[in-house]
Coordinates of C-alpha atoms and ligand atoms in Angstrom, one line a residue:
M1 CA 26.4 61.4 1.5
N2 CA 25.4 57.8 0.6
T3 CA 28.1 55.5 1.9
N4 CA 26.3 52.3 1.0
R5 CA 28.3 50.8 -2.0
L6 CA 25.5 48.3 -2.7
S7 CA 22.4 49.1 -4.7
S8 CA 19.2 48.6 -2.8
R9 CA 18.4 45.7 -5.1
M10 CA 21.8 44.1 -4.5
Q11 CA 21.5 44.6 -0.8
E12 CA 18.2 42.8 -0.7
A13 CA 19.5 40.0 -2.9
L14 CA 22.5 39.5 -0.5
I15 CA 20.2 39.6 2.6
K16 CA 18.0 37.0 0.9
Q17 CA 21.0 34.8 0.4
M18 CA 22.0 35.2 4.0
T19 CA 18.6 33.8 4.9
K20 CA 19.0 31.0 2.4
E21 CA 22.3 29.9 3.8
A22 CA 20.9 30.0 7.3
H23 CA 18.0 27.9 6.1
A24 CA 20.4 25.4 4.5
S25 CA 22.2 25.2 7.8
Q26 CA 19.0 24.3 9.6
I27 CA 18.0 21.8 6.9
F28 CA 21.3 19.9 7.3
L29 CA 21.1 20.1 11.1
S30 CA 17.6 18.6 10.9
Y31 CA 18.8 15.8 8.5
G32 CA 21.7 15.3 10.9
C33 CA 19.2 14.7 13.8
W34 CA 17.2 12.3 11.6
A35 CA 20.4 10.3 10.8
D36 CA 21.4 10.3 14.5
V37 CA 18.0 8.9 15.5
K38 CA 18.3 6.2 12.8
G39 CA 21.7 5.2 14.4
Y40 CA 23.9 6.6 11.7
G41 CA 26.2 8.6 13.9
G42 CA 28.9 9.1 11.2
I43 CA 26.4 10.4 8.7
A44 CA 24.9 12.6 11.3
N45 CA 28.4 14.0 12.2
F46 CA 29.0 14.7 8.5
L47 CA 25.7 16.6 8.2
Y48 CA 26.3 18.6 11.4
R49 CA 29.7 19.7 10.0
H50 CA 28.0 20.6 6.8
S51 CA 25.4 22.6 8.7
Q52 CA 28.2 24.6 10.3
E53 CA 29.7 25.4 6.8
E54 CA 26.3 26.8 5.7
R55 CA 26.2 29.0 8.8
N56 CA 29.7 30.2 7.9
H57 CA 28.4 31.1 4.4
M58 CA 25.7 33.2 6.0
I59 CA 28.3 35.0 8.0
K60 CA 30.4 35.7 4.9
F61 CA 27.3 37.4 3.3
M62 CA 26.6 39.4 6.4
R63 CA 30.2 40.5 6.7
Y64 CA 30.3 41.5 3.0
I65 CA 27.1 43.6 3.2
L66 CA 28.5 45.4 6.3
D67 CA 31.9 45.9 4.8
R68 CA 30.3 47.6 1.8
G69 CA 28.6 50.1 4.0
G70 CA 25.3 48.3 3.7
E71 CA 22.8 47.2 6.3
A72 CA 22.7 43.5 7.0
R73 CA 19.4 42.1 8.3
V74 CA 18.7 38.8 10.0
E75 CA 15.4 37.5 8.9
A76 CA 13.1 34.6 9.9
I77 CA 13.9 31.3 8.4
P78 CA 11.3 28.7 7.3
A79 CA 11.2 25.4 9.2
P80 CA 13.2 22.6 7.6
P81 CA 11.4 20.2 5.3
E82 CA 10.1 16.9 6.4
N83 CA 12.6 14.2 7.3
P84 CA 13.9 12.1 4.4
Q85 CA 12.4 8.7 3.7
N86 CA 15.7 6.8 3.7
L87 CA 19.4 7.3 3.1
T88 CA 19.0 7.5 -0.7
D89 CA 16.3 10.1 -0.3
A90 CA 18.5 12.0 2.2
F91 CA 21.5 12.1 -0.1
N92 CA 19.4 13.0 -3.1
K93 CA 17.9 15.9 -1.2
V94 CA 21.3 17.1 0.0
F95 CA 22.3 17.3 -3.7
E96 CA 19.1 19.0 -4.7
H97 CA 19.6 21.6 -2.0
E98 CA 23.1 22.3 -3.2
V99 CA 21.9 22.7 -6.8
D100 CA 19.1 25.0 -5.7
N101 CA 21.7 27.1 -3.8
T102 CA 23.9 27.2 -6.9
T103 CA 21.0 28.7 -8.9
A104 CA 20.6 31.4 -6.2
I105 CA 24.3 32.2 -6.3
Y106 CA 24.2 32.5 -10.1
E107 CA 21.3 34.9 -9.9
I108 CA 23.4 37.2 -7.7
V109 CA 26.3 36.9 -10.1
N110 CA 23.9 37.8 -13.0
L111 CA 22.7 40.9 -11.0
S112 CA 26.3 42.0 -10.3
F113 CA 27.1 41.7 -14.0
E114 CA 24.0 43.6 -14.9
E115 CA 24.8 46.4 -12.4
K116 CA 28.5 46.3 -13.2
D117 CA 29.1 45.9 -9.5
W118 CA 32.5 44.3 -9.9
A119 CA 33.2 44.1 -6.2
T120 CA 30.2 41.9 -5.6
W121 CA 31.0 40.0 -8.8
N122 CA 34.5 39.3 -7.4
F123 CA 33.1 38.4 -3.9
M124 CA 30.7 36.0 -5.5
Q125 CA 33.4 34.0 -7.3
W126 CA 34.3 32.4 -4.0
F127 CA 30.8 31.0 -3.8
V128 CA 30.8 29.9 -7.4
K129 CA 33.9 27.8 -6.6
E130 CA 32.4 26.6 -3.3
Q131 CA 29.3 25.3 -5.0
I132 CA 31.4 23.2 -7.4
E133 CA 33.0 21.6 -4.3
E134 CA 29.7 21.2 -2.5
E135 CA 27.9 19.7 -5.4
K136 CA 30.8 17.3 -5.9
L137 CA 30.7 16.4 -2.2
A138 CA 26.9 15.7 -2.5
L139 CA 27.4 13.6 -5.7
E140 CA 30.1 11.6 -3.8
L141 CA 27.6 10.8 -1.1
I142 CA 25.1 9.4 -3.7
D143 CA 27.9 7.4 -5.3
K144 CA 29.1 6.0 -2.0
L145 CA 25.7 4.8 -1.1
K146 CA 25.1 3.3 -4.5
I147 CA 28.3 1.3 -4.2
A148 CA 27.2 0.2 -0.7
G149 CA 24.1 -1.2 -2.3
G150 CA 21.6 1.7 -2.2
D151 CA 18.3 0.9 -0.5
R152 CA 19.3 -2.8 -0.5
A153 CA 22.6 -2.2 1.2
T154 CA 23.5 -4.7 3.9
D155 CA 23.8 -3.5 7.5
E156 CA 27.5 -4.3 7.3
S157 CA 28.1 -2.0 4.2
L158 CA 26.0 0.7 5.8
F159 CA 28.1 0.4 9.0
S160 CA 31.3 0.9 6.9
L161 CA 29.7 3.8 5.0
D162 CA 28.7 5.5 8.2
K163 CA 32.2 5.1 9.6
A164 CA 33.8 6.4 6.4
L165 CA 31.6 9.5 6.4
E166 CA 32.5 10.3 10.0
A167 CA 36.1 10.6 9.0
A168 CA 35.4 12.1 5.5
P169 CA 37.1 15.5 4.9
D170 CA 34.8 18.5 4.5
D171 CA 36.6 19.7 1.4
V172 CA 37.0 18.1 -1.9
S173 CA 39.6 19.0 -4.6
L174 CA 38.7 21.2 -7.5
P175 CA 39.1 20.1 -11.1
Q176 CA 41.7 22.9 -11.5
E177 CA 43.9 21.0 -9.1
A178 CA 43.9 17.7 -11.2
T179 CA 47.2 16.7 -12.9
A180 CA 48.1 13.8 -15.1
E181 CA 49.9 12.2 -12.1
N182 CA 46.9 12.7 -9.8
P183 CA 43.8 13.0 -11.9
S184 CA 41.4 12.3 -9.0
Ligands
FEO201 FE1 26.2 27.5 1.3 FE2 25.9 24.5 0.4 O1 26.0 26.3 0.0

């Protein structure tokens, strides 16, 4: 009797996503080290926390594959890319990685739709929502740096930005939560 509730194509897609989340975790860890070396302890802390979130995402995919009677597999992950050139480059890259991950999430949603695998479709909706949050978080990083002066930011404004990111919450609110009284 086949007790695996995932098609082999879907199982492979979910394993690939496990690896992608692990890779994202390593990328943010590596960017965190870079920021730490540059003296931006708060930004490094923010990136380390984000790295942990990505690791949690990997675990969610692993758990889902196993709970559906599938076989999860831990694969090799590529080395992180080269260090960013500067803070603008770092934050732009964080945003690009998130958009790239959203594309991968959408591909799995498309496959679940194609296969009428509604359990996976339902599971994936959490990630669709999570990506809205993560892209927003990355956009906020870019905005905060622009306000601080971008590549021409003074040491003082970078010091404040670094402090702000150390204390920044990991979650952002979703557009569905906005009201007329509290539109932000
Ligand atoms: Fe796991 Fe940043 O998405």
